[in-house]
CSV table of C-alpha atoms and ligand atoms in Angstrom, one decimal:
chain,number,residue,atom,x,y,z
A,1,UNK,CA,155.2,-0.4,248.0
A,2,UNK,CA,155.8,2.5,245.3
A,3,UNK,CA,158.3,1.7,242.8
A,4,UNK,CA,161.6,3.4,243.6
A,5,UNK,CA,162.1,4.5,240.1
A,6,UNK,CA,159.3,5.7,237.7
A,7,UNK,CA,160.3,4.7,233.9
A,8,UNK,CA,158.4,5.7,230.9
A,9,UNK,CA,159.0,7.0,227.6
A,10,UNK,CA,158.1,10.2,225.9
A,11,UNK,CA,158.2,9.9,222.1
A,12,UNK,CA,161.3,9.0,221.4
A,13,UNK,CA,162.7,9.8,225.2
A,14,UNK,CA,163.3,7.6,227.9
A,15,UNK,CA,162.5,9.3,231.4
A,16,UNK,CA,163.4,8.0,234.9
A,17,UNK,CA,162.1,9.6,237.7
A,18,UNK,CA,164.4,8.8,241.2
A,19,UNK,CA,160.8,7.9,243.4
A,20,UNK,CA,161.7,7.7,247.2
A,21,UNK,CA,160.4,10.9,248.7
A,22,UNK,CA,160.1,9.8,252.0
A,23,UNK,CA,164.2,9.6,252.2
A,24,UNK,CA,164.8,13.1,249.9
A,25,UNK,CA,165.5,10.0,247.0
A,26,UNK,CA,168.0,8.7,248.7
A,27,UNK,CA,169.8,6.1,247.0
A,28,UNK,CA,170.0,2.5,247.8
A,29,UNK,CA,170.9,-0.6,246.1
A,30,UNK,CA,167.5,-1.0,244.7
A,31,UNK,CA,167.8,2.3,243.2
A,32,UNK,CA,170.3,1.8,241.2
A,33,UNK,CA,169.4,-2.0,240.1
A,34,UNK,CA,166.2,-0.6,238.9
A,35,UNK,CA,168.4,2.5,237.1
A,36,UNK,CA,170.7,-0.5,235.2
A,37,UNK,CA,167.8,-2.4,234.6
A,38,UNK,CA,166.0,0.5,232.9
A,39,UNK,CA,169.2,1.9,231.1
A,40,UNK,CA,169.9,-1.9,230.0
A,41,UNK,CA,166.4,-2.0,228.3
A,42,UNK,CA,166.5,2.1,226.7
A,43,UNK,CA,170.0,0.7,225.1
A,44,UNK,CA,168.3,-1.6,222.8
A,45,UNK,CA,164.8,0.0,223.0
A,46,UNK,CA,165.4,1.7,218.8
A,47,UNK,CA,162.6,3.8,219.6
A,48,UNK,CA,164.8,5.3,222.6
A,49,UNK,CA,167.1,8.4,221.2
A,50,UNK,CA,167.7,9.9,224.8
A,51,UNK,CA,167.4,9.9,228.4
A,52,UNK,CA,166.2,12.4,230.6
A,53,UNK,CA,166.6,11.3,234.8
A,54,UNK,CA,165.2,13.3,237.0
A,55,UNK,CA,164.1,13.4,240.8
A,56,UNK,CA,160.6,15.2,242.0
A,57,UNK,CA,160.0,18.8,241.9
A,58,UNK,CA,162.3,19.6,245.3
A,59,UNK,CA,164.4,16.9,244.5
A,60,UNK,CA,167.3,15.6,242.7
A,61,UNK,CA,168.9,12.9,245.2
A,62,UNK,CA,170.0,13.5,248.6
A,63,UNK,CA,172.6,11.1,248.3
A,64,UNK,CA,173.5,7.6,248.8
A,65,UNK,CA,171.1,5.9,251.3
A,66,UNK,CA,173.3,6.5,254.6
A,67,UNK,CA,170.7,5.0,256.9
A,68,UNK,CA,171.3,1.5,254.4
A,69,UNK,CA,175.2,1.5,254.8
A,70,UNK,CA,176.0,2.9,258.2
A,71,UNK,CA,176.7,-0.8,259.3
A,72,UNK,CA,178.8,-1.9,256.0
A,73,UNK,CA,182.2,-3.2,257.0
A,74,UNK,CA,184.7,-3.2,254.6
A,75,UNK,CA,185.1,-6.7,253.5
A,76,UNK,CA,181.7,-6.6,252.6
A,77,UNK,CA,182.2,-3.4,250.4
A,78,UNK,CA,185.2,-4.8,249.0
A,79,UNK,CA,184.0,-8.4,248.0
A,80,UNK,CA,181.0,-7.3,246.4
A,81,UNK,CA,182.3,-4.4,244.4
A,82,UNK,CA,180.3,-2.2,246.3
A,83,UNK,CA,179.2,0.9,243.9
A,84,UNK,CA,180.7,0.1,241.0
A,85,UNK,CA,178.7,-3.3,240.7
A,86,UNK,CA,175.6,-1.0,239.9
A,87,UNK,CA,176.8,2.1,239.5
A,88,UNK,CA,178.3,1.8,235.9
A,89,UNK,CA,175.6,1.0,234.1
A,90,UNK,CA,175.0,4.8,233.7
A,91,UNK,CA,178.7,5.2,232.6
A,92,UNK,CA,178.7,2.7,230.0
A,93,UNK,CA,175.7,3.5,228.4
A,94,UNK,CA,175.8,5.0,225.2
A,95,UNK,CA,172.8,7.3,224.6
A,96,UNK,CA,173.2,10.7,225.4
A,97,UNK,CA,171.5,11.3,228.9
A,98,UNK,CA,170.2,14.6,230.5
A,99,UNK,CA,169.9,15.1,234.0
A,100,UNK,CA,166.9,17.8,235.1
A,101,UNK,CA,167.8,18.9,239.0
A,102,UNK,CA,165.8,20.3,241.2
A,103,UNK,CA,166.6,20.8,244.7
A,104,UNK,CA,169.2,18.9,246.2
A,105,UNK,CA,171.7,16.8,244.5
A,106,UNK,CA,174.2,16.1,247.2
A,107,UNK,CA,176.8,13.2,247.7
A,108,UNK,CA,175.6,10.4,245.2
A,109,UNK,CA,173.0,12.2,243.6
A,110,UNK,CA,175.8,14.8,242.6
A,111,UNK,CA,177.6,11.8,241.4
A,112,UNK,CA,174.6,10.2,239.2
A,113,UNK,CA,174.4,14.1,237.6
A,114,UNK,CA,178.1,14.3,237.0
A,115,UNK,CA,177.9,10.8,235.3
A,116,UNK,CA,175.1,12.1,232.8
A,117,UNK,CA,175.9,14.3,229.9
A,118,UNK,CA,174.1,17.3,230.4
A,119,UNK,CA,173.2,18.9,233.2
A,120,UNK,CA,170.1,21.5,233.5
A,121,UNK,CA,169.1,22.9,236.9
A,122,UNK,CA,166.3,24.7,238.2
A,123,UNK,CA,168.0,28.3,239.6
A,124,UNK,CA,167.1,26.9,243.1
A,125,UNK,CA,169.1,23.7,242.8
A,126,UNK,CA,172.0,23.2,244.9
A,127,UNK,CA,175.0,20.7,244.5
A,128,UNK,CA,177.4,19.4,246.9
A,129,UNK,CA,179.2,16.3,247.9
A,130,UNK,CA,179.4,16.5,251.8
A,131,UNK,CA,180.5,13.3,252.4
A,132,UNK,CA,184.0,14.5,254.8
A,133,UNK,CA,181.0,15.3,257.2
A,134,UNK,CA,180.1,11.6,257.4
A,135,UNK,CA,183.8,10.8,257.5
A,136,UNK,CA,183.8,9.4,254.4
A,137,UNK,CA,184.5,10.5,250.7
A,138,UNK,CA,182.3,10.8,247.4
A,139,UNK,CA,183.1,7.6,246.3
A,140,UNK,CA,181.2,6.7,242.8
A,141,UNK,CA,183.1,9.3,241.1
A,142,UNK,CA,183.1,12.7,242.8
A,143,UNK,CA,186.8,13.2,243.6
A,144,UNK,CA,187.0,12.6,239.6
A,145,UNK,CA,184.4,14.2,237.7
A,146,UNK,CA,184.2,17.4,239.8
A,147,UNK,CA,187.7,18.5,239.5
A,148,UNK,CA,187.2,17.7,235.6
A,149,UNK,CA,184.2,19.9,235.7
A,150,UNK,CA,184.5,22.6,237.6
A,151,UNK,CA,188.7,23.0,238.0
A,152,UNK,CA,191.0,21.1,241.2
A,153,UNK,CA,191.2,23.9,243.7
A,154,UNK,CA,187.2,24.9,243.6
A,155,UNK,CA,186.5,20.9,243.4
A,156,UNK,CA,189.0,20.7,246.7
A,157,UNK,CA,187.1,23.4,248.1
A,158,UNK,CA,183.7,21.5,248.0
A,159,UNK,CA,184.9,17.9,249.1
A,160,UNK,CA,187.4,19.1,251.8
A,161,UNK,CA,184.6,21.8,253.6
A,162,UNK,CA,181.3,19.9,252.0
A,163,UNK,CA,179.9,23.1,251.3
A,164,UNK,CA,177.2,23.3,248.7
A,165,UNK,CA,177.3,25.1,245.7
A,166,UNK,CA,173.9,27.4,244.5
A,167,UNK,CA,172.5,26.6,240.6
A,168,UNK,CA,174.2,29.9,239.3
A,169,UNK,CA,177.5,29.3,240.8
A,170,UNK,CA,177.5,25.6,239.2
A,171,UNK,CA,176.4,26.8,236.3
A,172,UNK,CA,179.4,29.6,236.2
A,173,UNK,CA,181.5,27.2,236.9
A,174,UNK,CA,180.6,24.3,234.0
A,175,UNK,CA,179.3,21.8,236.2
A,176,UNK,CA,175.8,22.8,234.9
A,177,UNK,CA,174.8,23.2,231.5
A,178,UNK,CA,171.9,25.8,231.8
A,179,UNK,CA,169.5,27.2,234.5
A,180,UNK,CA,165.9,27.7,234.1
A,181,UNK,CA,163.4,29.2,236.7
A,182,UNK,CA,161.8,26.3,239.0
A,183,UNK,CA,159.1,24.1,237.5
A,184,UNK,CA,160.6,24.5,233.8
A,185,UNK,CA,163.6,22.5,234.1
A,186,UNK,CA,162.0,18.9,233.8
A,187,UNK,CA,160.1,20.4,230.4
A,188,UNK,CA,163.5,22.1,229.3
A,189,UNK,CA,165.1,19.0,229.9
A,190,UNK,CA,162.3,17.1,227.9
A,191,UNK,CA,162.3,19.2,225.2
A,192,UNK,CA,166.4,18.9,224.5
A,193,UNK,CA,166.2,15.2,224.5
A,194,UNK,CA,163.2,15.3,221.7
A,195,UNK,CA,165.7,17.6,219.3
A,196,UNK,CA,168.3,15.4,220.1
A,197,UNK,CA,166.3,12.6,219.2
A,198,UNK,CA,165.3,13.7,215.2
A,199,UNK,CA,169.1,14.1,215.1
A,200,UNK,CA,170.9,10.8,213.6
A,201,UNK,CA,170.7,8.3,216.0
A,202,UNK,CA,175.1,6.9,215.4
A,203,UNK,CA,176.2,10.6,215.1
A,204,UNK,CA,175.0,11.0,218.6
A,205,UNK,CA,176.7,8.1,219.7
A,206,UNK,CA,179.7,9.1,217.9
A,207,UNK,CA,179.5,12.6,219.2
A,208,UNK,CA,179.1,11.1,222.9
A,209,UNK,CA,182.6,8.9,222.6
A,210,UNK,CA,184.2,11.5,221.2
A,211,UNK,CA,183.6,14.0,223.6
A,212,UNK,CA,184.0,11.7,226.7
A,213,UNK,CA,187.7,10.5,224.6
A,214,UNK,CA,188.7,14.3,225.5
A,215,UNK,CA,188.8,13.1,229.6
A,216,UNK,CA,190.1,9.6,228.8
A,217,UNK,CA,193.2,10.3,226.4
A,218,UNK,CA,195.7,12.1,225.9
A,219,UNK,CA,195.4,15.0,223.5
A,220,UNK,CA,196.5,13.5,220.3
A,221,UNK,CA,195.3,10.2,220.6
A,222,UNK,CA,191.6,11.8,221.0
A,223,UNK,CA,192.1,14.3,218.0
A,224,UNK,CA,193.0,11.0,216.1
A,225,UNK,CA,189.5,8.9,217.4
A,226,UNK,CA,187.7,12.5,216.7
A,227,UNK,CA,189.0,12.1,213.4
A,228,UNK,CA,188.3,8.4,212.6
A,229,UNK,CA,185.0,8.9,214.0
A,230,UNK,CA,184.8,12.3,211.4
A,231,UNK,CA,185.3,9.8,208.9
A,232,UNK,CA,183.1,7.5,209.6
A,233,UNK,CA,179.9,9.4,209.3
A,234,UNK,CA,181.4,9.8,205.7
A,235,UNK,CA,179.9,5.5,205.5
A,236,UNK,CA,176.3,7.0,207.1
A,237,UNK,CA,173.3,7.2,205.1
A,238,UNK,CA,172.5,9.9,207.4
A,239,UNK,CA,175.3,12.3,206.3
A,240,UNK,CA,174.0,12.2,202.5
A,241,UNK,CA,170.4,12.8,203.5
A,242,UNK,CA,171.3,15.8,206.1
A,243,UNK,CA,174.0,17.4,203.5
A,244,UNK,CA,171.5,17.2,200.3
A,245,UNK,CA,168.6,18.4,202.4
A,246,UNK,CA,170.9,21.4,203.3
A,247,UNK,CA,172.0,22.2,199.9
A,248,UNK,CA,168.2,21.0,198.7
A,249,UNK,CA,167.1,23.9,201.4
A,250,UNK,CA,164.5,21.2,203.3
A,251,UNK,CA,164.5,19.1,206.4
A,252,UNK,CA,166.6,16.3,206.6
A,253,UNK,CA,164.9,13.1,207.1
A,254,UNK,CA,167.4,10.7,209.0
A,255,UNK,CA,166.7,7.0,208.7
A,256,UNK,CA,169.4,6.4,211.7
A,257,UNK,CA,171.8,4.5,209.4
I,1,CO8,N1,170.2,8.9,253.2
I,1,CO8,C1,169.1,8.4,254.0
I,1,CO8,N2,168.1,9.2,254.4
I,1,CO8,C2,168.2,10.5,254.1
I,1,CO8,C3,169.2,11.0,253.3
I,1,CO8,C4,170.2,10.2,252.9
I,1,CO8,N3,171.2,10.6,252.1
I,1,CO8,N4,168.9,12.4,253.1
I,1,CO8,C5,167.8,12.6,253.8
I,1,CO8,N5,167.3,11.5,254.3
I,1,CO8,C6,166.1,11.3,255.1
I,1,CO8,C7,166.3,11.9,256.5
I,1,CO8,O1,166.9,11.0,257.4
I,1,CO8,C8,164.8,12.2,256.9
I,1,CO8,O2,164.2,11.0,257.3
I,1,CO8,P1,163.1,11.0,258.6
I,1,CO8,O3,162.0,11.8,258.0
I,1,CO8,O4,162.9,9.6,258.8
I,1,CO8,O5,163.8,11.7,259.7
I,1,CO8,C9,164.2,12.6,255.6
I,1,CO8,O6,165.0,12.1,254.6
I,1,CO8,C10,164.0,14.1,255.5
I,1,CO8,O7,165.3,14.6,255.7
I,1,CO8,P2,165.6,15.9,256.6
I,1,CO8,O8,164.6,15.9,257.7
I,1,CO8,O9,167.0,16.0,256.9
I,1,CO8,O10,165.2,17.1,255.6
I,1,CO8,P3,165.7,18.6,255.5
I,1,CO8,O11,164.9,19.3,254.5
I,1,CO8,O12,165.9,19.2,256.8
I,1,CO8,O13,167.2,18.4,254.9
I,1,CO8,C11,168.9,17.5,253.3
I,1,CO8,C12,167.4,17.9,253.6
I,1,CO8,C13,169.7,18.8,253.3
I,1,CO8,C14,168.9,16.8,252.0
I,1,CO8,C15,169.4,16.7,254.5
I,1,CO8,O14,168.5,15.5,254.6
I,1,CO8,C16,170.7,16.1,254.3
I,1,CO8,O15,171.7,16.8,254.5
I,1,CO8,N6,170.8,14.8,253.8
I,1,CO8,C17,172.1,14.1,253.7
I,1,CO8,C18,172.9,14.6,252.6
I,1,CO8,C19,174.2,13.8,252.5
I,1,CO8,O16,175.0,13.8,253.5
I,1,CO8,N7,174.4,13.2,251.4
I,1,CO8,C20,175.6,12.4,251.2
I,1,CO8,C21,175.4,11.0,251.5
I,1,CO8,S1,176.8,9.9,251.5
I,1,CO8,C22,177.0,9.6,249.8
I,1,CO8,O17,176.3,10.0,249.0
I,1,CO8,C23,178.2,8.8,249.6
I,1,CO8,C24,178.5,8.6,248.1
I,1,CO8,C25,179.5,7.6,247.9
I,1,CO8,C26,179.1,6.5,247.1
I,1,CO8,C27,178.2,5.5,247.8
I,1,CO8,C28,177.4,4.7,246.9
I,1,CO8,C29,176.3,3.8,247.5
């Protein structure tokens, strides 16, 4: 049986490829065991900088696998933490990640996007969460991230109808990051992650908390981590070398300390 995931790295990027084309990449509990399991070994992988997670060519994710829950009862969801028992891993992890669409990413493969960093889409990619068709709701983070991305009454909009929403419209309004004519975004994607990756490997890290403290806190209280963490690359080897090599006028050579 093909792997439902296809891991590898690139340099000094991680890539993971969402494999089930049969099912439009559905996703299923293997799915996104295999994504924890390959996010868990990136984290402390020092050769890893950045992730790029992509689908196929015509494909993001069509969702969560519906054909694999339609029988789930409650309880069951309930006592095993359904979702959030795999789903997190992408949430806690620390490196910055890029999603590359293509295609579809509808329901939970809107959801997996929304939970990376970045987001660049082919200009034939379309986004959605249609789960009020299924009578039930985007449950691993829709109703949460897409109001913070693209505004409440245009998130309502999209959960209450489940319409979908074309590459230049998302990108108009902020759920994506950048557009690129089909066939380039995977590349564009690639190519992001490998600049980000000769940057200093904490400063990411720190720029990553900080920005995600702006949805978590209250004004103030982020200003005041932004400003610890501001401080803090003040202890980084990594600040000394990039400041001297810009007043020396040559490239900085971070050592990731
Ligand atoms: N789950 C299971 N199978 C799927 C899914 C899916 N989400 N999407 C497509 N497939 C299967 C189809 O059943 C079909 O299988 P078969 O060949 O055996 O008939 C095959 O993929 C090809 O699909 P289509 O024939 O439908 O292909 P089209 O090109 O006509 O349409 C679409 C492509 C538009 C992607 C269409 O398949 C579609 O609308 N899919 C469902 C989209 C959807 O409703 N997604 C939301 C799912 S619910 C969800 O994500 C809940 C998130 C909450 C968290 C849950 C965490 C587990």
């Amino acid at each position: 049986m093909n792997p439902v995931l296809l891991v590898e790295t690139r340099d000094k990027v991680g890539l993971i490829r969402f494999n089930r084309p049969e099912v439009h990449n559905a996703i299923n509990e293997d799915v996104m065991n295999a994504l924890s399991e390959a996010l868990d070994a990136f984290e402390v992988d020092p050769n890893v900088a950045c992730v790029v997670l992509t689908g196929s060519e015509k494909v993001f994710a069509a969702g969560a696998d519906i054909a694999a829950m339609r029988n789930l009862e409650f309880v069951d969801a309930y006592t095993t933490n359904f979702v959030t028992r795999n789903w997190d891993r992408l949430k806690t992890f620390r490196k910055p990640v890029i999603a590359a669409v293509n295609g579809v990413a509808l329901g939970g493969g809107c959801e997996v996007a929304m939970m990376c960093d970045i987001i660049f889409a082919a200009d034939n990619a379309r986004f959605g969460q249609p789960e009020v068709k299924l009578a039930t709701i985007p449950g691993a983070g829709g109703t949460q991230r897409l109001p913070r991305a693209i505004g409440r009454t245009k998130a309502m909009d999209m959960v209450l109808t489940g319409r979908l929403m074309d590459a230049q419209e998302a990108e108009r309004s902020g759920l994506v990051a950048r557009i690129f004519p089909p066939g380039q975004v995977l590349e564009e994607a690639l190519a992001t992650a490998a600049t980000l990756a000769e940057y200093s490997l904490p400063v990411l890290l720190m720029l990553k908390e900080s920005v995600n403290r702006a949805y978590e806190a209250p004004l103030n209280e982020g200003l005041l981590f932004e400003r610890r963490m501001l401080h803090a690359t003040f202890a980084l080897e990594d600040q000394k070398e990039g400041m001297a090599a810009f007043v020396e006028k040559r490239k900085p050579e971070f050592r990731h300390r």
